[in-house]
CSV table of C-alpha atoms in Angstrom, one decimal:
chain,number,residue,atom,x,y,z
D,8,MET,CA,139.2,-38.9,23.4
D,9,SER,CA,136.1,-41.0,22.2
D,10,GLU,CA,136.1,-42.3,18.7
D,11,HIS,CA,134.7,-40.8,15.6
D,12,THR,CA,131.3,-42.1,14.3
D,13,VAL,CA,133.2,-42.9,11.1
D,14,SER,CA,135.8,-45.3,12.2
D,15,ALA,CA,137.9,-45.0,9.0
D,16,TYR,CA,138.5,-41.4,10.1
D,17,ASP,CA,140.2,-42.6,13.4
D,18,GLN,CA,142.2,-45.1,11.4
D,19,GLU,CA,143.4,-42.3,9.1
D,20,LEU,CA,144.5,-40.0,12.0
D,21,THR,CA,146.1,-43.0,13.7
D,22,GLU,CA,148.3,-43.8,10.6
D,23,ILE,CA,149.3,-40.2,10.4
D,24,ALA,CA,150.5,-40.1,14.0
D,25,GLY,CA,152.3,-43.5,13.3
D,26,LYS,CA,154.2,-42.0,10.4
D,27,ILE,CA,155.2,-39.1,12.6
D,28,ALA,CA,156.5,-41.7,15.1
D,29,GLU,CA,158.4,-43.4,12.4
D,30,MET,CA,160.0,-40.2,11.1
D,31,GLY,CA,160.9,-39.3,14.7
D,32,GLY,CA,162.7,-42.6,15.3
D,33,LEU,CA,164.5,-42.3,12.1
D,34,ALA,CA,165.5,-38.8,12.7
D,35,GLU,CA,166.9,-39.7,16.2
D,36,SER,CA,168.9,-42.6,14.6
D,37,ILE,CA,170.4,-40.3,11.8
D,38,VAL,CA,171.5,-37.8,14.3
D,39,SER,CA,173.1,-40.2,16.5
D,40,ASN,CA,174.9,-41.9,13.8
D,41,ALA,CA,176.0,-38.6,12.1
D,42,VAL,CA,177.7,-37.5,15.5
D,43,SER,CA,179.2,-41.1,16.1
D,44,ALA,CA,180.7,-40.8,12.6
D,45,LEU,CA,182.1,-37.5,13.6
D,46,ILE,CA,183.6,-38.6,16.8
D,47,THR,CA,185.1,-41.8,15.5
D,48,GLN,CA,185.9,-40.4,11.9
D,49,ASP,CA,183.9,-43.2,10.5
D,50,LEU,CA,183.5,-42.3,6.8
D,51,VAL,CA,181.4,-45.4,5.9
D,52,LEU,CA,178.9,-44.6,8.7
D,53,ALA,CA,178.9,-40.9,7.5
D,54,GLN,CA,178.0,-41.9,4.0
D,55,SER,CA,175.3,-44.3,4.9
D,56,THR,CA,173.8,-41.6,7.2
D,57,ILE,CA,173.7,-39.2,4.2
D,58,ASP,CA,171.9,-41.8,2.2
D,59,ARG,CA,169.3,-42.6,4.9
D,60,ASP,CA,168.3,-38.9,5.1
D,61,GLN,CA,166.4,-39.6,1.7
D,62,ARG,CA,163.9,-41.7,3.7
D,63,LEU,CA,162.9,-38.8,6.0
D,64,ASP,CA,162.1,-36.7,2.8
D,65,ASP,CA,160.0,-39.5,1.5
D,66,LEU,CA,158.1,-39.7,4.7
D,67,LEU,CA,157.5,-36.0,4.9
D,68,HIS,CA,155.9,-36.2,1.4
D,69,GLU,CA,153.8,-39.1,2.4
D,70,ILE,CA,152.5,-37.4,5.5
D,71,GLU,CA,151.9,-34.2,3.6
D,72,MET,CA,149.8,-36.2,1.1
D,73,ARG,CA,147.9,-38.1,3.7
D,74,ASN,CA,147.1,-34.8,5.5
D,75,VAL,CA,145.8,-33.2,2.4
D,76,GLN,CA,143.6,-36.3,1.7
D,77,VAL,CA,142.1,-36.2,5.2
D,78,ILE,CA,141.3,-32.4,4.9
D,79,ALA,CA,139.7,-33.1,1.5
D,80,ARG,CA,137.8,-36.1,2.7
D,81,ARG,CA,136.8,-35.3,6.3
D,82,GLN,CA,137.0,-31.5,6.6
D,83,PRO,CA,138.4,-31.9,10.0
D,84,MET,CA,137.3,-29.6,12.8
D,85,GLY,CA,138.5,-28.6,16.4
D,86,GLN,CA,141.1,-31.0,17.9
D,87,ASP,CA,141.3,-33.0,14.7
D,88,LEU,CA,142.1,-30.0,12.6
D,89,ARG,CA,144.8,-29.0,15.0
D,90,GLU,CA,146.1,-32.4,15.1
D,91,ILE,CA,146.5,-32.4,11.3
D,92,MET,CA,148.1,-28.9,11.3
D,93,ALA,CA,150.4,-30.0,14.1
D,94,ALA,CA,151.5,-33.3,12.2
D,95,THR,CA,152.3,-31.2,9.1
D,96,ARG,CA,154.6,-28.8,10.9
D,97,ILE,CA,156.2,-31.6,13.0
D,98,ALA,CA,156.9,-33.6,10.0
D,99,ASN,CA,158.6,-30.5,8.5
D,100,ASP,CA,160.7,-30.0,11.7
D,101,LEU,CA,161.8,-33.6,11.6
D,102,GLU,CA,162.8,-33.4,8.0
D,103,ARG,CA,164.9,-30.5,8.9
D,104,VAL,CA,166.5,-32.3,11.7
D,105,GLY,CA,167.5,-34.9,9.1
D,106,ASP,CA,169.0,-32.3,7.0
D,107,MET,CA,171.0,-30.9,10.1
D,108,ALA,CA,172.4,-34.5,10.7
D,109,LYS,CA,173.2,-35.0,7.1
D,110,ASN,CA,175.0,-31.7,7.1
D,111,VAL,CA,177.2,-32.9,9.9
D,112,ALA,CA,177.8,-36.4,8.2
D,113,LYS,CA,179.0,-34.4,5.1
D,114,ARG,CA,181.4,-32.5,7.2
D,115,VAL,CA,182.8,-35.8,8.6
D,116,ILE,CA,183.9,-36.6,5.0
D,117,ALA,CA,185.1,-33.1,4.3
D,118,ILE,CA,187.3,-33.0,7.7
D,119,ASP,CA,188.6,-36.6,7.0
D,120,SER,CA,191.0,-36.3,9.9
D,121,ASP,CA,191.2,-37.0,13.7
D,122,LEU,CA,189.7,-34.5,15.9
D,123,LYS,CA,192.4,-32.2,17.5
D,124,SER,CA,190.9,-32.0,20.8
D,125,LYS,CA,189.2,-34.6,23.0
D,126,LYS,CA,187.5,-31.9,24.9
D,127,LEU,CA,185.8,-30.6,21.8
D,128,ALA,CA,184.5,-34.1,21.0
D,129,ILE,CA,183.0,-34.5,24.4
D,130,GLY,CA,181.3,-31.1,24.2
D,131,VAL,CA,179.8,-32.1,20.8
D,132,GLU,CA,178.7,-35.5,22.1
D,133,HIS,CA,177.1,-34.1,25.3
D,134,MET,CA,175.3,-31.4,23.3
D,135,THR,CA,174.1,-34.2,21.0
D,136,GLU,CA,172.9,-36.2,23.9
D,137,LEU,CA,170.8,-33.4,25.2
D,138,ALA,CA,169.3,-32.5,21.7
D,139,LEU,CA,168.4,-36.2,21.2
D,140,ASN,CA,166.9,-36.5,24.7
D,141,GLN,CA,164.8,-33.3,23.9
D,142,LEU,CA,163.7,-34.8,20.6
D,143,LYS,CA,162.6,-38.1,22.2
D,144,ALA,CA,160.8,-36.4,24.9
D,145,VAL,CA,158.9,-34.1,22.6
D,146,LEU,CA,157.9,-37.1,20.3
D,147,ASP,CA,156.6,-38.9,23.5
D,148,ALA,CA,154.7,-35.7,24.4
D,149,PHE,CA,153.2,-35.7,20.9
D,150,THR,CA,152.2,-39.3,21.1
D,151,ARG,CA,150.7,-38.9,24.6
D,152,LYS,CA,149.2,-35.4,23.8
D,153,ASP,CA,150.9,-34.1,26.8
D,154,ALA,CA,150.8,-30.3,26.9
D,155,GLU,CA,152.6,-30.0,30.3
D,156,ALA,CA,155.6,-32.0,29.0
D,157,ALA,CA,155.8,-29.9,25.9
D,158,VAL,CA,156.1,-26.8,28.1
D,159,ARG,CA,158.8,-28.4,30.2
D,160,ILE,CA,160.8,-29.6,27.1
D,161,ARG,CA,160.6,-26.1,25.7
D,162,GLY,CA,162.2,-24.6,28.7
D,163,GLN,CA,165.2,-27.1,28.6
D,164,ASP,CA,166.5,-25.8,25.3
D,165,ALA,CA,168.6,-23.1,27.0
D,166,GLU,CA,171.1,-25.7,28.2
D,167,ILE,CA,171.8,-26.7,24.6
D,168,ASP,CA,172.3,-23.2,23.7
D,169,ALA,CA,174.7,-22.6,26.6
D,170,ILE,CA,177.0,-25.5,25.6
D,171,TYR,CA,177.0,-24.4,22.0
D,172,THR,CA,178.0,-20.9,23.1
D,173,SER,CA,180.9,-22.3,25.0
D,174,LEU,CA,181.9,-24.6,22.2
D,175,PHE,CA,181.8,-21.5,20.0
D,176,ARG,CA,184.3,-19.8,22.2
D,177,GLU,CA,186.5,-22.7,22.6
D,178,LEU,CA,186.7,-23.3,18.8
D,179,LEU,CA,187.6,-19.5,18.4
D,180,THR,CA,190.5,-20.0,20.8
D,181,TYR,CA,191.8,-23.0,18.8
D,182,MET,CA,191.7,-21.1,15.7
D,183,MET,CA,193.5,-18.1,17.2
D,184,GLU,CA,196.2,-20.5,18.5
D,185,ASP,CA,197.0,-22.0,15.2
D,186,PRO,CA,195.7,-21.0,11.9
D,187,ARG,CA,196.2,-24.5,10.5
D,188,ASN,CA,193.2,-25.5,12.9
D,189,ILE,CA,190.8,-23.1,11.1
D,190,THR,CA,189.5,-25.6,8.4
D,191,GLN,CA,188.6,-28.3,10.9
D,192,CYS,CA,187.4,-25.9,13.5
D,193,ALA,CA,185.2,-24.2,11.0
D,194,HIS,CA,183.7,-27.5,10.1
D,195,LEU,CA,183.2,-28.3,13.8
D,196,LEU,CA,181.6,-24.9,14.3
D,197,PHE,CA,179.0,-25.7,11.7
D,198,CYS,CA,178.5,-29.2,13.1
D,199,ALA,CA,177.9,-27.7,16.6
D,200,LYS,CA,175.5,-25.0,15.0
D,201,ASN,CA,173.6,-27.9,13.4
D,202,ILE,CA,173.2,-29.8,16.5
D,203,GLU,CA,172.0,-26.6,18.3
D,204,ARG,CA,169.5,-26.3,15.5
D,205,ILE,CA,168.1,-29.7,16.3
D,206,GLY,CA,167.4,-28.5,19.8
D,207,ASP,CA,165.5,-25.5,18.2
D,208,HIS,CA,163.4,-27.9,16.0
D,209,ALA,CA,162.7,-29.8,19.2
D,210,THR,CA,161.4,-26.7,20.7
D,211,ASN,CA,159.3,-25.9,17.7
D,212,ILE,CA,157.6,-29.3,17.9
D,213,ALA,CA,157.0,-28.7,21.6
D,214,GLU,CA,155.1,-25.5,20.6
D,215,ASN,CA,153.2,-27.3,18.1
D,216,VAL,CA,152.2,-30.2,20.5
D,217,PHE,CA,151.1,-27.6,22.9
D,218,TYR,CA,148.9,-25.9,20.3
D,219,MET,CA,147.6,-29.4,19.3
D,220,VAL,CA,146.4,-30.2,22.8
D,221,LYS,CA,145.4,-26.7,24.2
D,222,GLY,CA,144.4,-24.7,21.1
D,223,ASP,CA,146.4,-21.8,22.3
D,224,HIS,CA,149.8,-20.7,21.3
D,225,LEU,CA,152.5,-20.7,24.1
D,226,LEU,CA,153.5,-17.2,24.8
D,227,ASP,CA,157.1,-16.5,23.7
D,228,ASP,CA,158.4,-15.3,27.0
D,229,ARG,CA,161.9,-16.9,27.1
D,230,PRO,CA,164.7,-14.5,26.3
D,231,ARG,CA,167.3,-16.1,24.0
D,232,MET,CA,171.0,-15.6,23.9
D,233,ASP,CA,173.3,-17.2,21.2
D,234,GLU,CA,176.9,-16.8,20.5
D,235,THR,CA,176.4,-13.3,19.2
D,236,GLY,CA,175.8,-12.3,22.8
D,237,VAL,CA,172.7,-10.2,21.5
D,238,GLU,CA,169.5,-10.9,23.3
D,239,ASP,CA,166.7,-11.8,21.1
D,240,LYS,CA,163.1,-11.6,22.2
D,241,GLU,CA,161.6,-12.1,18.6
D,242,SER,CA,159.0,-14.9,18.4
D,243,VAL,CA,160.1,-18.1,16.5
Y,24,MET,CA,134.7,-6.2,14.3
Y,25,SER,CA,135.4,-4.3,17.5
Y,26,GLU,CA,134.4,-6.6,20.1
Y,27,VAL,CA,136.1,-8.0,23.1
Y,28,SER,CA,137.1,-11.5,21.9
Y,29,GLY,CA,136.1,-14.2,24.3
Y,30,ALA,CA,134.1,-11.9,26.5
Y,31,ILE,CA,131.2,-14.3,26.2
Y,32,ARG,CA,132.2,-17.8,25.7
Y,33,THR,CA,129.7,-20.3,27.5
Y,34,ALA,CA,126.1,-20.1,28.3
Y,35,ASP,CA,127.1,-20.5,32.0
Y,36,GLU,CA,129.2,-17.4,32.0
Y,37,PHE,CA,126.6,-15.5,30.3
Y,38,GLU,CA,125.3,-12.3,31.8
Y,39,PRO,CA,122.6,-10.8,29.7
Y,40,ASN,CA,122.5,-7.4,31.6
Y,41,LYS,CA,126.1,-6.6,31.3
Y,42,ALA,CA,126.5,-3.2,29.6
Y,43,THR,CA,129.4,-4.2,27.4
Y,44,ALA,CA,127.5,-7.3,26.0
Y,45,MET,CA,124.4,-5.2,25.2
Y,46,GLU,CA,126.0,-2.6,22.9
Y,47,ASN,CA,125.5,-4.4,19.7
Y,48,THR,CA,122.7,-6.6,20.5
Y,49,LYS,CA,119.7,-7.0,18.4
Y,50,ILE,CA,117.9,-9.9,19.9
Y,51,SER,CA,118.3,-10.8,23.6
Y,52,ALA,CA,116.8,-14.1,25.0
Y,53,ASP,CA,116.9,-14.6,28.7
Y,54,LYS,CA,116.0,-17.9,30.4
Y,55,VAL,CA,113.8,-19.1,27.7
Y,56,GLN,CA,112.0,-22.4,28.3
Y,57,VAL,CA,109.9,-24.1,25.7
Y,58,TYR,CA,107.5,-27.0,26.3
Y,59,TYR,CA,105.7,-29.1,23.9
Y,60,GLY,CA,103.1,-30.5,26.2
Y,61,ASP,CA,105.1,-32.3,28.8
Y,62,THR,CA,108.2,-32.2,26.9
Y,63,HIS,CA,110.7,-29.6,28.0
Y,64,ALA,CA,112.3,-28.9,24.6
Y,65,ILE,CA,114.3,-25.7,25.4
Y,66,LYS,CA,116.1,-25.4,28.7
Y,67,ASP,CA,117.0,-22.1,30.2
Y,68,VAL,CA,118.5,-20.6,27.0
Y,69,SER,CA,120.1,-17.2,27.4
Y,70,ILE,CA,121.8,-15.5,24.4
Y,71,ASN,CA,122.5,-12.3,22.8
Y,72,ILE,CA,122.3,-12.1,19.2
Y,73,ARG,CA,124.3,-9.3,17.5
Y,74,ALA,CA,123.0,-6.9,15.0
Y,75,GLN,CA,124.4,-7.0,11.4
Y,76,THR,CA,125.8,-10.4,12.2
Y,77,VAL,CA,125.3,-13.9,11.0
Y,78,THR,CA,124.6,-16.2,13.8
Y,79,ALA,CA,124.7,-20.0,13.1
Y,80,PHE,CA,122.8,-22.4,15.3
Y,81,ILE,CA,124.2,-25.9,15.2
Y,82,GLY,CA,123.6,-29.2,16.9
Y,83,PRO,CA,122.3,-32.7,16.4
Y,84,SER,CA,118.7,-33.3,15.3
Y,85,GLY,CA,116.2,-32.7,18.1
Y,86,CYS,CA,118.6,-30.5,20.0
Y,87,GLY,CA,116.1,-27.6,19.8
Y,88,LYS,CA,117.8,-25.3,17.6
Y,89,SER,CA,114.9,-24.9,15.2
Y,90,THR,CA,112.5,-24.7,18.0
Y,91,PHE,CA,114.4,-21.8,19.6
Y,92,LEU,CA,114.8,-20.2,16.1
Y,93,ARG,CA,110.9,-20.3,15.7
Y,94,CYS,CA,110.5,-18.6,19.2
Y,95,LEU,CA,112.3,-15.5,17.7
Y,96,ASN,CA,109.2,-14.6,15.5
Y,97,ARG,CA,106.6,-16.5,17.5
Y,98,MET,CA,106.2,-19.2,14.9
Y,99,ASN,CA,105.6,-21.5,17.8
Y,100,ASP,CA,102.4,-19.7,18.7
Y,101,THR,CA,100.7,-21.6,15.9
Y,102,ILE,CA,101.3,-24.9,17.7
Y,103,ASP,CA,98.7,-25.4,20.4
Y,104,ILE,CA,100.6,-27.5,22.8
Y,105,CYS,CA,103.7,-25.2,22.7
Y,106,ARG,CA,104.3,-23.1,25.6
Y,107,VAL,CA,107.2,-20.4,25.8
Y,108,GLU,CA,108.5,-18.9,29.1
Y,109,GLY,CA,111.3,-16.4,29.7
Y,110,ARG,CA,111.9,-13.2,27.8
Y,111,ILE,CA,112.9,-12.7,24.3
Y,112,ALA,CA,113.5,-9.0,23.3
Y,113,ILE,CA,114.3,-7.4,19.9
Y,114,ASP,CA,115.8,-4.0,20.5
Y,115,ASP,CA,115.0,-4.4,24.1
Y,116,GLU,CA,111.1,-4.8,23.4
Y,117,ASP,CA,109.7,-8.1,24.6
Y,118,ILE,CA,108.1,-9.8,21.6
Y,119,TYR,CA,105.8,-11.9,23.8
Y,120,ASP,CA,104.1,-8.8,25.2
Y,121,PRO,CA,100.4,-9.1,24.7
Y,122,LYS,CA,100.5,-5.7,22.9
Y,123,VAL,CA,102.6,-7.1,20.1
Y,124,ASP,CA,100.8,-8.2,17.0
Y,125,PRO,CA,102.6,-11.5,15.9
Y,126,VAL,CA,101.8,-10.6,12.2
Y,127,GLN,CA,103.7,-7.2,12.5
Y,128,LEU,CA,106.4,-9.1,14.4
Y,129,ARG,CA,106.9,-11.5,11.5
Y,130,ALA,CA,107.1,-8.7,9.1
Y,131,LYS,CA,110.0,-7.3,11.1
Y,132,VAL,CA,111.5,-10.9,11.5
Y,133,GLY,CA,111.3,-12.6,8.2
Y,134,MET,CA,111.8,-16.4,7.8
Y,135,VAL,CA,113.2,-18.6,5.1
Y,136,PHE,CA,112.5,-22.3,5.3
Y,137,GLN,CA,114.2,-25.6,4.5
Y,138,LYS,CA,112.3,-26.3,1.4
Y,139,PRO,CA,111.7,-23.4,-1.0
Y,140,ASN,CA,108.0,-22.7,-0.7
Y,141,PRO,CA,106.9,-20.1,-3.3
Y,142,PHE,CA,103.3,-19.3,-3.5
Y,143,PRO,CA,101.5,-20.8,-6.6
Y,144,LYS,CA,101.5,-17.4,-8.3
Y,145,SER,CA,103.8,-15.3,-10.5
Y,146,ILE,CA,107.3,-14.3,-9.5
Y,147,TYR,CA,106.1,-10.7,-9.2
Y,148,ASP,CA,103.1,-11.7,-6.9
Y,149,ASN,CA,105.3,-13.8,-4.7
Y,150,VAL,CA,107.6,-10.7,-4.0
Y,151,SER,CA,104.8,-8.1,-4.0
Y,152,TYR,CA,102.4,-10.1,-1.7
Y,153,GLY,CA,103.9,-9.0,1.5
Y,154,PRO,CA,104.2,-5.3,0.7
Y,155,ARG,CA,100.7,-5.3,-0.4
Y,156,ILE,CA,99.0,-6.9,2.5
Y,157,HIS,CA,101.1,-4.9,5.0
Y,158,GLY,CA,100.0,-1.9,3.2
Y,159,LEU,CA,103.4,-0.6,2.6
Y,160,VAL,CA,102.7,0.9,-0.8
Y,161,ARG,CA,100.1,3.1,-2.4
Y,162,ARG,CA,101.1,3.2,-6.1
Y,163,LYS,CA,101.9,0.4,-8.6
Y,164,SER,CA,105.2,2.0,-9.4
Y,165,GLU,CA,106.3,1.8,-5.8
Y,166,LEU,CA,105.5,-1.9,-5.8
Y,167,ASP,CA,107.5,-2.3,-9.0
Y,168,ASP,CA,110.4,-0.6,-7.3
Y,169,ILE,CA,110.2,-3.0,-4.3
Y,170,VAL,CA,109.9,-6.1,-6.4
Y,171,ALA,CA,112.9,-5.1,-8.5
Y,172,SER,CA,115.1,-4.0,-5.6
Y,173,SER,CA,114.2,-7.1,-3.5
Y,174,LEU,CA,115.0,-9.5,-6.4
Y,175,GLN,CA,118.2,-7.5,-6.9
Y,176,LYS,CA,119.2,-7.8,-3.3
Y,177,ALA,CA,118.3,-11.6,-3.5
Y,178,GLY,CA,120.7,-12.0,-6.5
Y,179,LEU,CA,117.8,-13.1,-8.6
Y,180,TRP,CA,117.0,-10.0,-10.8
Y,181,GLU,CA,119.2,-10.8,-13.8
Y,182,GLU,CA,117.7,-14.3,-14.1
Y,183,VAL,CA,114.1,-13.4,-13.8
Y,184,LYS,CA,113.6,-9.7,-14.9
Y,185,ASP,CA,112.2,-10.9,-18.3
Y,186,ARG,CA,109.7,-13.3,-16.9
Y,187,LEU,CA,108.2,-11.7,-13.8
Y,188,ASP,CA,104.8,-13.1,-14.8
Y,189,SER,CA,105.8,-16.7,-15.0
Y,190,PRO,CA,104.9,-18.9,-12.0
Y,191,GLY,CA,107.5,-18.9,-9.1
Y,192,THR,CA,107.1,-22.6,-8.8
Y,193,GLY,CA,108.6,-23.0,-12.3
Y,194,LEU,CA,112.1,-21.8,-11.2
Y,195,SER,CA,114.9,-24.2,-10.2
Y,196,GLY,CA,115.2,-25.1,-6.5
Y,197,GLY,CA,118.1,-22.6,-6.0
Y,198,GLN,CA,116.1,-19.9,-7.8
Y,199,GLN,CA,113.0,-20.7,-5.7
Y,200,GLN,CA,114.9,-20.4,-2.6
Y,201,ARG,CA,116.3,-17.0,-3.6
Y,202,LEU,CA,112.8,-16.0,-4.6
Y,203,CYS,CA,111.8,-16.9,-1.0
Y,204,ILE,CA,114.5,-14.7,0.3
Y,205,ALA,CA,113.5,-11.8,-1.9
Y,206,ARG,CA,109.8,-12.4,-0.7
Y,207,ALA,CA,111.2,-12.1,3.0
Y,208,ILE,CA,113.2,-8.9,2.4
Y,209,ALA,CA,110.4,-7.2,0.5
Y,210,VAL,CA,108.7,-6.3,3.6
Y,211,SER,CA,111.9,-4.5,5.0
Y,212,PRO,CA,112.6,-6.8,7.9
Y,213,GLU,CA,115.3,-6.2,10.4
Y,214,VAL,CA,115.9,-9.7,11.2
Y,215,ILE,CA,116.0,-12.8,8.8
Y,216,LEU,CA,115.7,-16.3,10.3
Y,217,MET,CA,116.8,-19.2,7.9
Y,218,ASP,CA,116.0,-22.8,8.9
Y,219,GLU,CA,118.4,-24.9,6.9
Y,220,PRO,CA,117.9,-22.8,3.9
Y,221,CYS,CA,120.3,-24.7,1.7
Y,222,SER,CA,119.6,-28.4,2.7
Y,223,ALA,CA,117.5,-29.0,-0.4
Y,224,LEU,CA,119.9,-27.1,-2.9
Y,225,ASP,CA,122.8,-28.3,-4.9
Y,226,PRO,CA,126.4,-27.0,-4.2
Y,227,ILE,CA,126.3,-24.2,-6.7
Y,228,ALA,CA,122.8,-23.0,-5.6
Y,229,THR,CA,124.1,-23.3,-2.1
Y,230,ALA,CA,127.1,-21.1,-2.9
Y,231,LYS,CA,124.9,-18.5,-4.3
Y,232,VAL,CA,122.7,-18.4,-1.3
Y,233,GLU,CA,125.8,-18.3,1.0
Y,234,GLU,CA,127.2,-15.3,-1.1
Y,235,LEU,CA,123.8,-13.8,-0.7
Y,236,ILE,CA,123.8,-14.2,3.2
Y,237,ASP,CA,127.2,-12.6,3.3
Y,238,GLU,CA,125.8,-9.5,1.4
Y,239,LEU,CA,122.6,-9.3,3.4
Y,240,ARG,CA,124.6,-9.2,6.6
Y,241,GLU,CA,125.3,-5.5,6.0
Y,242,ASN,CA,121.6,-4.6,6.4
Y,243,TYR,CA,120.1,-7.4,8.4
Y,244,THR,CA,120.6,-9.5,11.4
Y,245,ILE,CA,120.6,-13.1,10.3
Y,246,VAL,CA,120.2,-16.3,12.4
Y,247,ILE,CA,120.7,-19.6,10.4
Y,248,VAL,CA,120.0,-23.1,11.5
Y,249,THR,CA,122.1,-25.4,9.6
Y,250,HIS,CA,123.2,-29.1,9.7
Y,251,SER,CA,126.3,-28.5,7.6
Y,252,MET,CA,129.1,-27.4,10.0
Y,253,GLN,CA,131.1,-26.3,7.0
Y,254,GLN,CA,128.3,-24.0,6.1
Y,255,ALA,CA,128.2,-22.6,9.7
Y,256,ALA,CA,132.0,-22.0,9.5
Y,257,ARG,CA,131.7,-20.3,6.2
Y,258,VAL,CA,128.8,-17.9,6.5
Y,259,SER,CA,128.7,-17.1,10.3
Y,260,GLN,CA,130.5,-14.8,12.6
Y,261,ARG,CA,128.9,-16.3,15.7
Y,262,THR,CA,128.1,-19.8,16.3
Y,263,ALA,CA,125.8,-21.3,19.0
Y,264,PHE,CA,125.9,-25.0,19.8
Y,265,PHE,CA,122.6,-26.7,21.1
Y,266,HIS,CA,122.4,-30.2,22.7
Y,267,LEU,CA,119.4,-31.8,24.3
Y,268,GLY,CA,117.6,-28.5,24.6
Y,269,ASN,CA,120.5,-26.7,26.2
Y,270,LEU,CA,122.5,-23.9,24.7
Y,271,VAL,CA,126.0,-25.5,25.4
Y,272,GLU,CA,128.3,-23.0,23.9
Y,273,VAL,CA,128.2,-19.8,22.0
Y,274,GLY,CA,131.2,-17.8,20.7
Y,275,ASP,CA,133.0,-16.5,17.7
Y,276,THR,CA,132.7,-19.0,14.9
Y,277,GLN,CA,136.5,-19.3,14.4
Y,278,ASP,CA,136.9,-20.3,18.1
Y,279,ILE,CA,134.0,-22.8,18.0
Y,280,PHE,CA,135.4,-24.6,15.1
Y,281,THR,CA,139.1,-24.6,16.0
Y,282,ASN,CA,139.1,-24.6,19.7
Y,283,PRO,CA,135.7,-25.2,21.3
Y,284,ARG,CA,135.7,-25.0,25.1
Y,285,ASP,CA,133.0,-27.6,25.9
Y,286,LYS,CA,133.6,-31.4,25.3
Y,287,ARG,CA,130.1,-31.8,23.9
Y,288,THR,CA,130.9,-29.1,21.2
Y,289,GLN,CA,134.2,-30.7,20.5
Y,290,ASP,CA,132.6,-34.2,20.0
Y,291,TYR,CA,129.8,-32.8,17.8
Y,292,ILE,CA,132.0,-30.7,15.5
Y,293,THR,CA,134.6,-33.5,15.1
Y,294,GLY,CA,131.9,-36.0,14.3
Y,295,ARG,CA,132.3,-38.1,17.6
Y,296,PHE,CA,128.7,-38.3,18.7
Y,297,GLY,CA,127.5,-41.9,18.7
C-alpha cells in the first residue's frame, strides 16, 4: 500500500508491527525452551524461561500504549484502523502464549523427576513442533498481510487438537495402570493442554490477520472436537 | 434501520430504478453531469439519498462534492456558465422541470453554508424573514410561534429568547451558525443541505451543531459536505466519496470508514493521497 501523506504516521505503524514481530519471536523461543526443559528436566532452563515471560508482558503494555497514542493522534480509518485493532488483539494472544509456556516451565520444576514414558515425551515434542510452526507461519502471514495463508493456518489447528486428544487418552491409561503416576501425569496433562492452547492462540491470530487484510470476519465453520468428545460449534 | 446492508455499494453497481432501492428514497439523481464552461465537473453521478437520513459527501478539494450538493436545490442556476444534465428528482419529481419555481424549491430544500451568514437584522427578523416572504403566516402570533419553535429546534432558544431584537451578527460564530439553521428550518423544508457547516466553528460549537444534526434527522433529510472525516463518521448514516468529479463509492458510513471497497476511498480516508 502507498504511503501516508504524513510520513511519521507510517513510521508509527511500522514500529508497532515491529514490536509484534519482536513479541512473536520471543514467544516462540519461550515455548521452545519450556518444552525442552520439560523433556530434558532442565530446571535451570525452566527457571530462566519463567523469568523471560516478563519481557512479553512489558512488550504487550508498550504495544497497547503505542496503539492508544496512534488512535488519539491520527484517528486511523479503514485498513489502518483494522491494523491497529489486529495488533492489539495479536499482542494479547502472544502474551497469553507466553503465559502458557511459563505454566509448562513451572510444572517442570513441580514434576522434578524424569518422564516415565519416552512415548509421551515424543508426543509432547511433536505437538509443540506443530504449534510452533503454526505460530511462525501466522506471524509471517501478519507481516506479509497474507489473508490466504491465514485461512490455511487456521485449518491446520485440527492436527494439534488430534494429538492432544490422543495424549489425553494415553495419560489416562498410565494413571489407571499405577496411581503413583498420577501426580506426574496430571502435570503432563496440563502441559499438553497448555501447548494445545498455544495452537488455539495461533488460530485466533490467523483470524485477526484475515480481518486486518479483508475487513471481514472468517466464518466459523469448523466443527471442533476436544478430549471431552463433545462437538462444539460455538464461535471463538 | 431496516435496510438490506450492502445492497448498494458502489456507483458502478447502482441501479436507480430498482424497486427495493427506491422505497426510502427522498432524492434520486440519475446520470448527472455538470459543466462549468468546458470543464466537466460532475461526471455521470447517480445516487439515491434516503429520507430521514444524514448523508455525508466526502472527498478532496475540487472533487465536485459541493458542486453536486448545489445541484440539489439548483443553486448552480445562479452561475451563468454552469450547465446541469441528467435527472434529479425529489419525491420522484424532476426539480429541473421548467414548471418548477427555483424559489419554491429552495424553500423545500434549505441550505446552510460554510461561513455563518446571518442577515444584518435582528435575531427575530433573521428567522421570520423566510416565512414572511413565502407568505406562510397571516398573523403576528403565528410568526412568533414559528420563530420560537425554529430557534428551539436549532437549540438556540434558551440562549437568545431574551434578546430577540439584538442583531444576529452580534452572536458568537457557533450561535450564528445555529441561527442560520433556525432560519433554514423556519420555512419547513424537507431537505437541509449543509456545506461544511462546522469548518468555521470551534470544537464545542461543532459538537452542538452535530448534536443538532442528529436531532434534525428525525424530521428532515440531511445532506452534509464535510472535510472532516471524523465528522462524517460521527454524524452520518450514509457516506458518499467523490473524486475528480466521479462518485466513487457510496455505502453505510460504518462500512466506508472501516472497510471501503474502492482503493481510492481507502487511500483518501486513511490519509494516503499525495
